[in-house]
XYZ file of C-alpha atoms in Angstrom:
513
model
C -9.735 -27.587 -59.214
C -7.700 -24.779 -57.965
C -8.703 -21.352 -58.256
C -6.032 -18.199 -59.086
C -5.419 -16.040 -56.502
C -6.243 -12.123 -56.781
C -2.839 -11.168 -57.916
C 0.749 -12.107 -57.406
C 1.758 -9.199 -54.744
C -0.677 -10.017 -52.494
C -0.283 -13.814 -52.295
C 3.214 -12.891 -51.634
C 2.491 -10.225 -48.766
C 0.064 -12.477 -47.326
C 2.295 -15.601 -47.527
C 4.840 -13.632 -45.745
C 2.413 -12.976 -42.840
C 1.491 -16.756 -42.231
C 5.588 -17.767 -42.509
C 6.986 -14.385 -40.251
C 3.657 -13.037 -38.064
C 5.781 -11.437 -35.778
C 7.812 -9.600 -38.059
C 4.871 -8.534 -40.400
C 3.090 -7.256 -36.883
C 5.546 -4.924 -36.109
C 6.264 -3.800 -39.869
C 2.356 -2.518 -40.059
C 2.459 -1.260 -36.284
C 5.847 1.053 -37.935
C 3.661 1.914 -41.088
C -0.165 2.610 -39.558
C 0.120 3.842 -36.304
C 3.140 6.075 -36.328
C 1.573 9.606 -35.198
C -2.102 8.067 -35.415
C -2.575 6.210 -32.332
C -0.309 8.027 -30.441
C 2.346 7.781 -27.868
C 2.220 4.432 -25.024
C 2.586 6.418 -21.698
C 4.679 3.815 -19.545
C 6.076 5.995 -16.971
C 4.688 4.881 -13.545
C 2.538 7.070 -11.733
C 4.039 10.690 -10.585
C 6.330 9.130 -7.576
C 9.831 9.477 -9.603
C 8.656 12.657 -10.104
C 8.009 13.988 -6.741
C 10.822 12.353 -5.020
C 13.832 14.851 -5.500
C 10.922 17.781 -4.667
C 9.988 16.222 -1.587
C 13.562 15.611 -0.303
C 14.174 19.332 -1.045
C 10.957 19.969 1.183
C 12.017 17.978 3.395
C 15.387 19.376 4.082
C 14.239 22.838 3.964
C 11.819 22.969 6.498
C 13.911 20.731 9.110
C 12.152 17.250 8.182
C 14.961 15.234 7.477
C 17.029 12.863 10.269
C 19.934 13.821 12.206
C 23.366 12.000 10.726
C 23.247 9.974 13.708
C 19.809 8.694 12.723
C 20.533 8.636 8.868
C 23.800 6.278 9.555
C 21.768 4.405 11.866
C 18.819 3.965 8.617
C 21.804 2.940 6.362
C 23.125 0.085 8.422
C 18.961 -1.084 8.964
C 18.358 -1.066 5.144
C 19.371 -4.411 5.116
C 17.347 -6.004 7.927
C 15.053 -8.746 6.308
C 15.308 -12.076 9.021
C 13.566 -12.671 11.423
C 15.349 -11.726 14.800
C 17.112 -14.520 17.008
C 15.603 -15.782 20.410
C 18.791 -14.041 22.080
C 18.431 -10.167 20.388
C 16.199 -7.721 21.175
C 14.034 -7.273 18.003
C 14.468 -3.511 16.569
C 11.687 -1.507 14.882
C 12.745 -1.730 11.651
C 13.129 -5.213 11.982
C 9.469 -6.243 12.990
C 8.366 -4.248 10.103
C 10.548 -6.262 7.941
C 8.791 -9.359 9.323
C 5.259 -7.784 9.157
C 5.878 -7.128 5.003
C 6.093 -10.843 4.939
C 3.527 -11.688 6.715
C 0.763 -9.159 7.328
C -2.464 -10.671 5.576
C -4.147 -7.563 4.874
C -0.630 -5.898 3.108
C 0.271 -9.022 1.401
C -3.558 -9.011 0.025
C -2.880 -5.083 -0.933
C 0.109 -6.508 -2.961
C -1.147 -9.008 -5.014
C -3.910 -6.399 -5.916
C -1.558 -4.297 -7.233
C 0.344 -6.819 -8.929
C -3.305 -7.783 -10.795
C -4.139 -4.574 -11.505
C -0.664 -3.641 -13.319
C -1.739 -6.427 -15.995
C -4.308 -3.716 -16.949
C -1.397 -1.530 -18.370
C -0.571 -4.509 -20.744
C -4.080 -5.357 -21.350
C -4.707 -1.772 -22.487
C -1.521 -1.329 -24.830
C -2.464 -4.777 -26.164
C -5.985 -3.270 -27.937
C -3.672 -0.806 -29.862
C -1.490 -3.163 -31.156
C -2.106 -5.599 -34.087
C -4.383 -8.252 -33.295
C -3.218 -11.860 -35.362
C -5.906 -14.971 -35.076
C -5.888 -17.843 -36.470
C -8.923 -20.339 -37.119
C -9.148 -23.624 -39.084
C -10.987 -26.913 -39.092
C -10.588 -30.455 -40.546
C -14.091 -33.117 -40.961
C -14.994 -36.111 -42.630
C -18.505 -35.207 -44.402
C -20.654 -37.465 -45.612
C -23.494 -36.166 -48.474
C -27.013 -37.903 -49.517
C -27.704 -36.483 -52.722
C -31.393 -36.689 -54.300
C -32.176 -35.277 -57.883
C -34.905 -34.661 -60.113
C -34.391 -34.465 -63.693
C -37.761 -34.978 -65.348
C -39.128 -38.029 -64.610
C -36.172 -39.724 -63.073
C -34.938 -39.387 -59.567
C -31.042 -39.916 -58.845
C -29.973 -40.825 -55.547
C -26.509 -41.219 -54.678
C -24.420 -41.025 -51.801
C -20.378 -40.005 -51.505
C -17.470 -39.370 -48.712
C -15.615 -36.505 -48.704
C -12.977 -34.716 -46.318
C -12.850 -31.011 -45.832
C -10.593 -28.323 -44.293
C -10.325 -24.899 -43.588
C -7.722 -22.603 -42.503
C -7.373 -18.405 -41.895
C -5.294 -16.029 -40.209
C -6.430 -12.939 -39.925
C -4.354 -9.261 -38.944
C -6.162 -6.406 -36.971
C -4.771 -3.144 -36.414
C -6.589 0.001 -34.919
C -5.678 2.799 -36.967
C -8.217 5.581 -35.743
C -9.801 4.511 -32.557
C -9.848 6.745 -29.884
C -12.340 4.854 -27.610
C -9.247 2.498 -27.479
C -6.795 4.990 -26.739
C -8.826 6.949 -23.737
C -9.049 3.334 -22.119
C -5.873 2.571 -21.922
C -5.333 6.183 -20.359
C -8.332 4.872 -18.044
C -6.043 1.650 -17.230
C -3.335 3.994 -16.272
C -4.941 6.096 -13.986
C -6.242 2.778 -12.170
C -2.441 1.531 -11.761
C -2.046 5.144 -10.391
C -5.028 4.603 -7.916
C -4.002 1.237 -7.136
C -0.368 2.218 -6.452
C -1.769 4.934 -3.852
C -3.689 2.288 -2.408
C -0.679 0.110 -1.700
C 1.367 2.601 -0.506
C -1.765 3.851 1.948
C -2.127 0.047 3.248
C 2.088 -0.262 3.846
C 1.482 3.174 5.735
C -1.394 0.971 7.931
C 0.541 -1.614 8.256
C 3.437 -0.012 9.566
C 1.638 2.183 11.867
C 0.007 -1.281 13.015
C 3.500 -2.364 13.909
C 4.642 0.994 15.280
C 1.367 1.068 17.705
C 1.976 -2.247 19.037
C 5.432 -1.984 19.582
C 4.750 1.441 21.293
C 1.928 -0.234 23.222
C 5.001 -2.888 24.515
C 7.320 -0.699 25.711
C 4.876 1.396 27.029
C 3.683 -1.649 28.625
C 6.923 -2.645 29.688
C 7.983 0.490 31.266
C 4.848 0.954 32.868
C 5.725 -2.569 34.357
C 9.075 -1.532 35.372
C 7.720 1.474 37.166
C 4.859 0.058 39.042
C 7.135 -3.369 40.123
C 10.460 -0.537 41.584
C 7.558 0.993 43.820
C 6.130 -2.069 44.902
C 10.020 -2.497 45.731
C 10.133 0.602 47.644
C 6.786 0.339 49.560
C 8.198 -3.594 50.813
C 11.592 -2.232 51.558
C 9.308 0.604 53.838
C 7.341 -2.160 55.346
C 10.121 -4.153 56.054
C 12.300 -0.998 57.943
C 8.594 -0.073 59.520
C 8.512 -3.341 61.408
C 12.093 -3.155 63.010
C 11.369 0.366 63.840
C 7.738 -0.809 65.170
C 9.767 -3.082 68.074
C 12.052 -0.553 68.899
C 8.941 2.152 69.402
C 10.112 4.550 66.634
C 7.140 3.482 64.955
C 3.396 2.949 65.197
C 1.050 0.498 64.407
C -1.153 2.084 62.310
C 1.989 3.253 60.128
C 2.763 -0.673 59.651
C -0.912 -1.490 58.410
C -0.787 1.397 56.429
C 2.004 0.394 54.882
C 0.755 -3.408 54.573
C -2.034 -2.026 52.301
C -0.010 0.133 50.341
C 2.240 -2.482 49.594
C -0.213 -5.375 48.580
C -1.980 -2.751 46.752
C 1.557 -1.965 44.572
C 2.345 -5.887 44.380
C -1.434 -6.199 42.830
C -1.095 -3.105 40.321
C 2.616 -4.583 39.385
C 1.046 -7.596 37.968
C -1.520 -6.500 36.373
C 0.846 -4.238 34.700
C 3.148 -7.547 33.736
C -0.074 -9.025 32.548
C -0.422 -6.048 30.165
C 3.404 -6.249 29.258
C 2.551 -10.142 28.331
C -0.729 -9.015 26.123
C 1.030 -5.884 24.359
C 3.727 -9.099 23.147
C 1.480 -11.629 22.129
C -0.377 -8.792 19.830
C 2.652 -7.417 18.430
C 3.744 -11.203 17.746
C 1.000 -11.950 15.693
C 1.337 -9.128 13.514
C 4.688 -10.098 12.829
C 4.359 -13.911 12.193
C 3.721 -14.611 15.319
C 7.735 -15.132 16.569
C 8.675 -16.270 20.322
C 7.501 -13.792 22.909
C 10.640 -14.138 24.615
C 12.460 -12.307 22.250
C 10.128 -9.363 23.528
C 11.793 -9.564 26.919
C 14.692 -7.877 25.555
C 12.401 -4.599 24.471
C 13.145 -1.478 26.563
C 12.805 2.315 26.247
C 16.188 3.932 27.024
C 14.213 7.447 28.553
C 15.256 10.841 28.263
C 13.499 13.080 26.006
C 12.552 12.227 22.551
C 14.287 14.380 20.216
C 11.991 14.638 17.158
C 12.169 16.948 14.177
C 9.300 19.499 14.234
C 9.638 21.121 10.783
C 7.681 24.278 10.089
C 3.723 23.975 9.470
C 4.076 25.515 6.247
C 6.450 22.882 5.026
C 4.387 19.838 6.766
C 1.436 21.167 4.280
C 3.280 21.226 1.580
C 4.578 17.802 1.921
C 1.539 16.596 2.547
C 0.508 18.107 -0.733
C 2.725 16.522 -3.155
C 2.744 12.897 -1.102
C -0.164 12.447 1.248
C -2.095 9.323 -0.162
C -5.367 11.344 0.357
C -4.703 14.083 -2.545
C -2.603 11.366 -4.411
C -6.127 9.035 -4.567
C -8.141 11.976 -5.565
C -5.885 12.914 -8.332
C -5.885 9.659 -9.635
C -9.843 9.566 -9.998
C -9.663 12.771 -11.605
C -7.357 11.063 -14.184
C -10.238 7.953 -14.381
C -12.711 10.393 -14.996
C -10.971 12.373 -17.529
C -9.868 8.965 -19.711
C -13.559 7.508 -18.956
C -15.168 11.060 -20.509
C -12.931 10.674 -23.845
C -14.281 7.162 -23.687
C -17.471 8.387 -23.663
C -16.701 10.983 -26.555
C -14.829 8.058 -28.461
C -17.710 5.727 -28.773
C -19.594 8.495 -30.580
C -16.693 8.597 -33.474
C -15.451 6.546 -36.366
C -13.234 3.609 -35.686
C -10.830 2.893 -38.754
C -9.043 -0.463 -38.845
C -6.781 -2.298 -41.013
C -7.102 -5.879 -42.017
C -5.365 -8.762 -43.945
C -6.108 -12.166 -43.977
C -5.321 -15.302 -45.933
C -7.432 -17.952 -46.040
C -7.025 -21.987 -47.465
C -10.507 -23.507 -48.513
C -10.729 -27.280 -49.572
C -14.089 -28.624 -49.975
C -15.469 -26.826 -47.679
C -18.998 -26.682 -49.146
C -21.109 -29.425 -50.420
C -20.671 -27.169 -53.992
C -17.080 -27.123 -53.634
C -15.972 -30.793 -53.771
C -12.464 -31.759 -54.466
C -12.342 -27.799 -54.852
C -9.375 -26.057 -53.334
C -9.222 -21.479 -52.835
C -6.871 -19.777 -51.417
C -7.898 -16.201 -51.116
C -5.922 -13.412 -50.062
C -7.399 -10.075 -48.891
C -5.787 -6.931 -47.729
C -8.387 -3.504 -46.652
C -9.592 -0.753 -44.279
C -12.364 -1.038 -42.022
C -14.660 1.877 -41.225
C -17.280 1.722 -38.273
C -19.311 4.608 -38.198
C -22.014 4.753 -35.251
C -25.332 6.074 -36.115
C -28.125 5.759 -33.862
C -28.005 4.128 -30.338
C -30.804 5.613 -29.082
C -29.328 8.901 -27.033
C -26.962 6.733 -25.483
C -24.172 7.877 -26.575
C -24.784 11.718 -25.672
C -25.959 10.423 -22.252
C -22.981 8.459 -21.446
C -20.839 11.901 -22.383
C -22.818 13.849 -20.276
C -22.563 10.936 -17.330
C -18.675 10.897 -18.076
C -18.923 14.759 -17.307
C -21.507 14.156 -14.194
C -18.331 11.934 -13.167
C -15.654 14.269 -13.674
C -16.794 17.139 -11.962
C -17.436 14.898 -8.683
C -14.286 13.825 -8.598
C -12.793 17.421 -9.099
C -14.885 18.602 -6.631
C -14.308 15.548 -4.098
C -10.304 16.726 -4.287
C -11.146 20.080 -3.527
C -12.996 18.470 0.194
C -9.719 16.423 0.440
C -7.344 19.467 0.392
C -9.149 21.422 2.459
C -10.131 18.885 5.038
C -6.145 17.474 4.315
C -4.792 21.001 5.547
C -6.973 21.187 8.558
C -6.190 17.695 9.468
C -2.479 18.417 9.176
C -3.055 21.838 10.961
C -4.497 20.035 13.825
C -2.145 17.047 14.130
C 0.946 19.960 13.716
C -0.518 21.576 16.803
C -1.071 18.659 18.518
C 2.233 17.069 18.061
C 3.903 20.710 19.084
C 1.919 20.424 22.421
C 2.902 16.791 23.407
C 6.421 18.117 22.895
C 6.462 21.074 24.841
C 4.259 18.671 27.353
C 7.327 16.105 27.050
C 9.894 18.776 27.792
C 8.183 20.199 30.647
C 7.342 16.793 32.308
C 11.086 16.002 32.094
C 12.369 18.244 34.907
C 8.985 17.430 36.268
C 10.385 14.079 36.963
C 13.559 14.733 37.641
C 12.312 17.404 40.401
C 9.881 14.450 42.392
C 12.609 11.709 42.574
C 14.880 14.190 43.995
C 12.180 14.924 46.131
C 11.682 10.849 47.000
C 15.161 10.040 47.369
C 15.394 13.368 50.116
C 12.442 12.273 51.994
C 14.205 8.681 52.273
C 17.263 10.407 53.134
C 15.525 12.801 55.731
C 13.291 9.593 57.183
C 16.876 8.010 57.979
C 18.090 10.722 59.387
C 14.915 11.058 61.453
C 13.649 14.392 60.518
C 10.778 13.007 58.227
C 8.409 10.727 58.806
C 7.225 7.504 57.401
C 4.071 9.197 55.670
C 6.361 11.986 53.994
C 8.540 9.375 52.552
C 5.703 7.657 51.277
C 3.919 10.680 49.922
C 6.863 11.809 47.905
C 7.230 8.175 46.838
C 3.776 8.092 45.046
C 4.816 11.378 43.537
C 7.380 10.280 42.079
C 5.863 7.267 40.645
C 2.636 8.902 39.373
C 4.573 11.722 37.808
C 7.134 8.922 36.355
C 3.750 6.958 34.776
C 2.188 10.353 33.845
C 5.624 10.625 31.853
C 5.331 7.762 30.363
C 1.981 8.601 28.686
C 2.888 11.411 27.659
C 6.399 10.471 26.067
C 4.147 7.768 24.120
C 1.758 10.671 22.918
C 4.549 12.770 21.364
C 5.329 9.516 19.592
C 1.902 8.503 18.716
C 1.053 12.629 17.144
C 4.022 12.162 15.289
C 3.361 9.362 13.144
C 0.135 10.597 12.744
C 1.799 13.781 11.284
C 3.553 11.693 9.485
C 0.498 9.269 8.035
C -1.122 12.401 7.243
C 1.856 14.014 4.894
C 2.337 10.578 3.187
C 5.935 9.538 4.687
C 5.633 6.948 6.718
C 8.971 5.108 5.191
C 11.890 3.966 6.672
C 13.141 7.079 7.777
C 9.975 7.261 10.151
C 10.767 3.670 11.141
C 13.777 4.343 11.939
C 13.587 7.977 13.965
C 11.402 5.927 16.230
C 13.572 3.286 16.703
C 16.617 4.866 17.058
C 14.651 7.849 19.811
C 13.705 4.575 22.003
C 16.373 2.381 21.692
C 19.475 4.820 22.536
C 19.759 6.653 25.940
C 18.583 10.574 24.977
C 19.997 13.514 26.973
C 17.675 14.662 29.859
């Protein structure tokens, strides 16, 4: 037996959805959601944004590289292999290795790349819906009945099957809509997040790196006056049998100079440690190629921008503010959430369905039933839930306004402080330079005096320390400008390539004294 279907225009619409579901989808999506459900936001985040501000920032207020550095940043854009056993690796480089094999960054990426899907998943509960179910069996019925007196028993095989397909789309449903605004503003957190952990892992890469040439310098230094004090020794002893000089001045010496030798290895030993740690941060490559690294001295020349402009940098790209912004935007998606649940829900549905035998009534039966409606779900009572989640979702919201306030005002002072701080190491820098160059002129005319004979063996060796102690006190505090300024930088959000390479164009070029 086969039943007639409800009417002739909707066994053709509905046959037309089980031949072309794809088609049909998009032709309701055009019909029912045009200005109800609203428009997809798919623009990432506020970076694109920001960019052409921030350059203009950045230029204004004296931020930006020289052209020396900038063509020097063009010609290391390309730098992705790792560096050969013969080269010296460059900054930019080792952070090129580090992206591919920090654990900790590579873990922040793959987060991201998960949490992007939510985007998708979100948009996908606003869109039409299409499921299909069906089922085949072989049944087999024991029949027993009573008519009067008599009892008939009989038994019979049958096969059944079923088959629907059903169509779903949200026409009013603003719960939906304020979570996928919700799954927005987590890409926006988790895109902060990323970009805070590449910030981390660069400055990772920059402090070890600074840590080896420190290192390395340090070495250098501490090995030329171990150099000196033997050369000393060695003149003290042929001046010791010709009577120009004493005993004690050769003992002296003796300890002085074991003393250097001892503090120049330890300082190699240091050199050795600061390479193996920077190694394994960048896939752990041959140390050798770390015998190549060395600071080319002179005076770091590093932009120092205005404080004004530093804060508002740091406004518009500091990963702080940018993380407290985007739980703002959480809260205010998970409130109309909240508000959502508490309203109508309107839907659209169609389905067709094929029936045969599926009952033990319907035997060698066949239906086919089309249907084609709206769907209203109205909530009612849930128990004071619903005005306590809205009240939680506001609870929520005004934390997280109130947490961005902290942020910007602990954000300015930070920047305020690490401004000041960076200022001082510079001027500290600067000063130390002539500082330096004043004791080895000092050192090289005590040695000169001492040959001439008109300084003794203690003067030369005073001045000598001088100069080394004010060459290691240097050091330190050449690293320290370095070190306050990508801290500056960390704090303002742009630690990038250009930071990269500032850095390692300042140590890897000779600077004017």
């Amino acid at each position: 037996m086969r039943v007639k279907r409800p009417s002739m225009l909707s066994a053709l619409l509905l046959r037309e959805w089980v031949r072309a579901p794809t088609r049909c989808a998009m032709a309701l999506v055009l019909s029912l959601t045009s200005g109800i459900v609203g428009t997809l936001h798919l623009t990432p985040g506020h970076a694109s944004t920001a960019s052409s501000t921030l350059q203009r920032l950045k230029l204004d207020n004296d931020l930006r590289l020289s052209e020396s550095a900038r063509a020097a940043l063009a010609d290391a854009a390309e730098i992705k292999a790792p560096p050969l056993p013969s080269e010296a690796p460059t900054l930019a480089g080792l952070v090129a290795l580090a992206q591919q094999h920090d654990p900790s960054y590579r873990a922040a990426q793959a987060g991201l790349e998960g949490t992007r899907e939510y985007e998708t998943i979100g948009r996908a509960s606003m869109l039409p819906a299409m499921q299909a179910s069906g089922s085949r069996s072989r049944n087999r019925q024991d029949r027993e009945v009573q008519q009067g007196d008599q009892r008939i028993e009989d038994q019979r095989f049958y096969n059944a099957a079923s088959a629907t397909v059903q169509l779903r789309q949200p026409i009013y449903a603003p719960e939906t809509r304020a979570r996928y605004d919700e799954a927005l503003a987590l890409i926006d957190e988790a895109e902060v997040t990323f970009t805070d952990e590449f910030s981390q892992m660069v400055i990772r890469v920059v402090d070890a790196y600074l840590n080896l040439v420190f290192a390395t310098k340090r070495a250098e230094v501490l090995k030329g006056s171990a150099d000196d004090l033997k050369d000393l020794l060695r003149s003290a002893e042929r001046r010791l049998e010709y009577g120009d000089a004493t005993r004690v001045e050769v003992l002296d010496l003796t300890a002085r100079q074991r003393r250097a030798g001892v503090q120049a290895r330890a300082a190699e030993n240091q050199r050795r440690t600061a390479a193996s740690r920077l190694a394994s941060l960048v896939g752990g490559i041959d140390q050798r190629v770390f015998d190549e690294v060395a600071d080319a001295g002179g005076r770091l020349h590093l932009s120092r921008g205005s404080i004004e402009g530093w804060k508002r940098v740091a406004q518009l790209s500091s990963t702080r503010r940018l993380a407290g912004e985007a739980k703002i935007a959480q809260a205010e998606a998970a409130l109309l959430s909240a508000k959502g649940a508490n309203l109508p829900r309107v839907d659209a549905l169609a389905s067709f369905s094929i029936n045969d035998s599926d009952t033990v009534n319907t035997v060698d039966q066949r239906f086919e039933t089309g249907s084609l409606g709206i769907q209203v779900s109205v909530p009612i009572f849930a128990a004071g839930s619903g005005r306590a989640g809205v009240r939680q979702a506001e609870a929520f919201l005004l934390q997280a306004r109130e947490e961005l306030v902290a942020v910007e005002l602990e954000l300015e002072q930070s920047v305020r402080e690490a401004y000041d701080g960076f200022l001082s190491a510079v001027d500290e820098e600067r000063a130390m330079v002539s500082v330096d160059r004043a004791a080895r002129a000092s050192a090289d005319a005590a040695a000169k005096g001492y040959e001439a004979g008109v300084q003794s063996l203690l003067d030369v060796v005073v001045a000598k320390g001088l100069a080394r102690d004010v060459a290691l006190e240097s050091l330190e505090i050449r690293y320290e400008t370095a070190r306050a300024f990508v801290v500056l930088h960390e704090l303002a959000g742009q630690v990038d390539d250009e930071l990269i390479q500032t850095l390692s164009t300042a140590f890897a070029q000779p600077q004017t004294r």
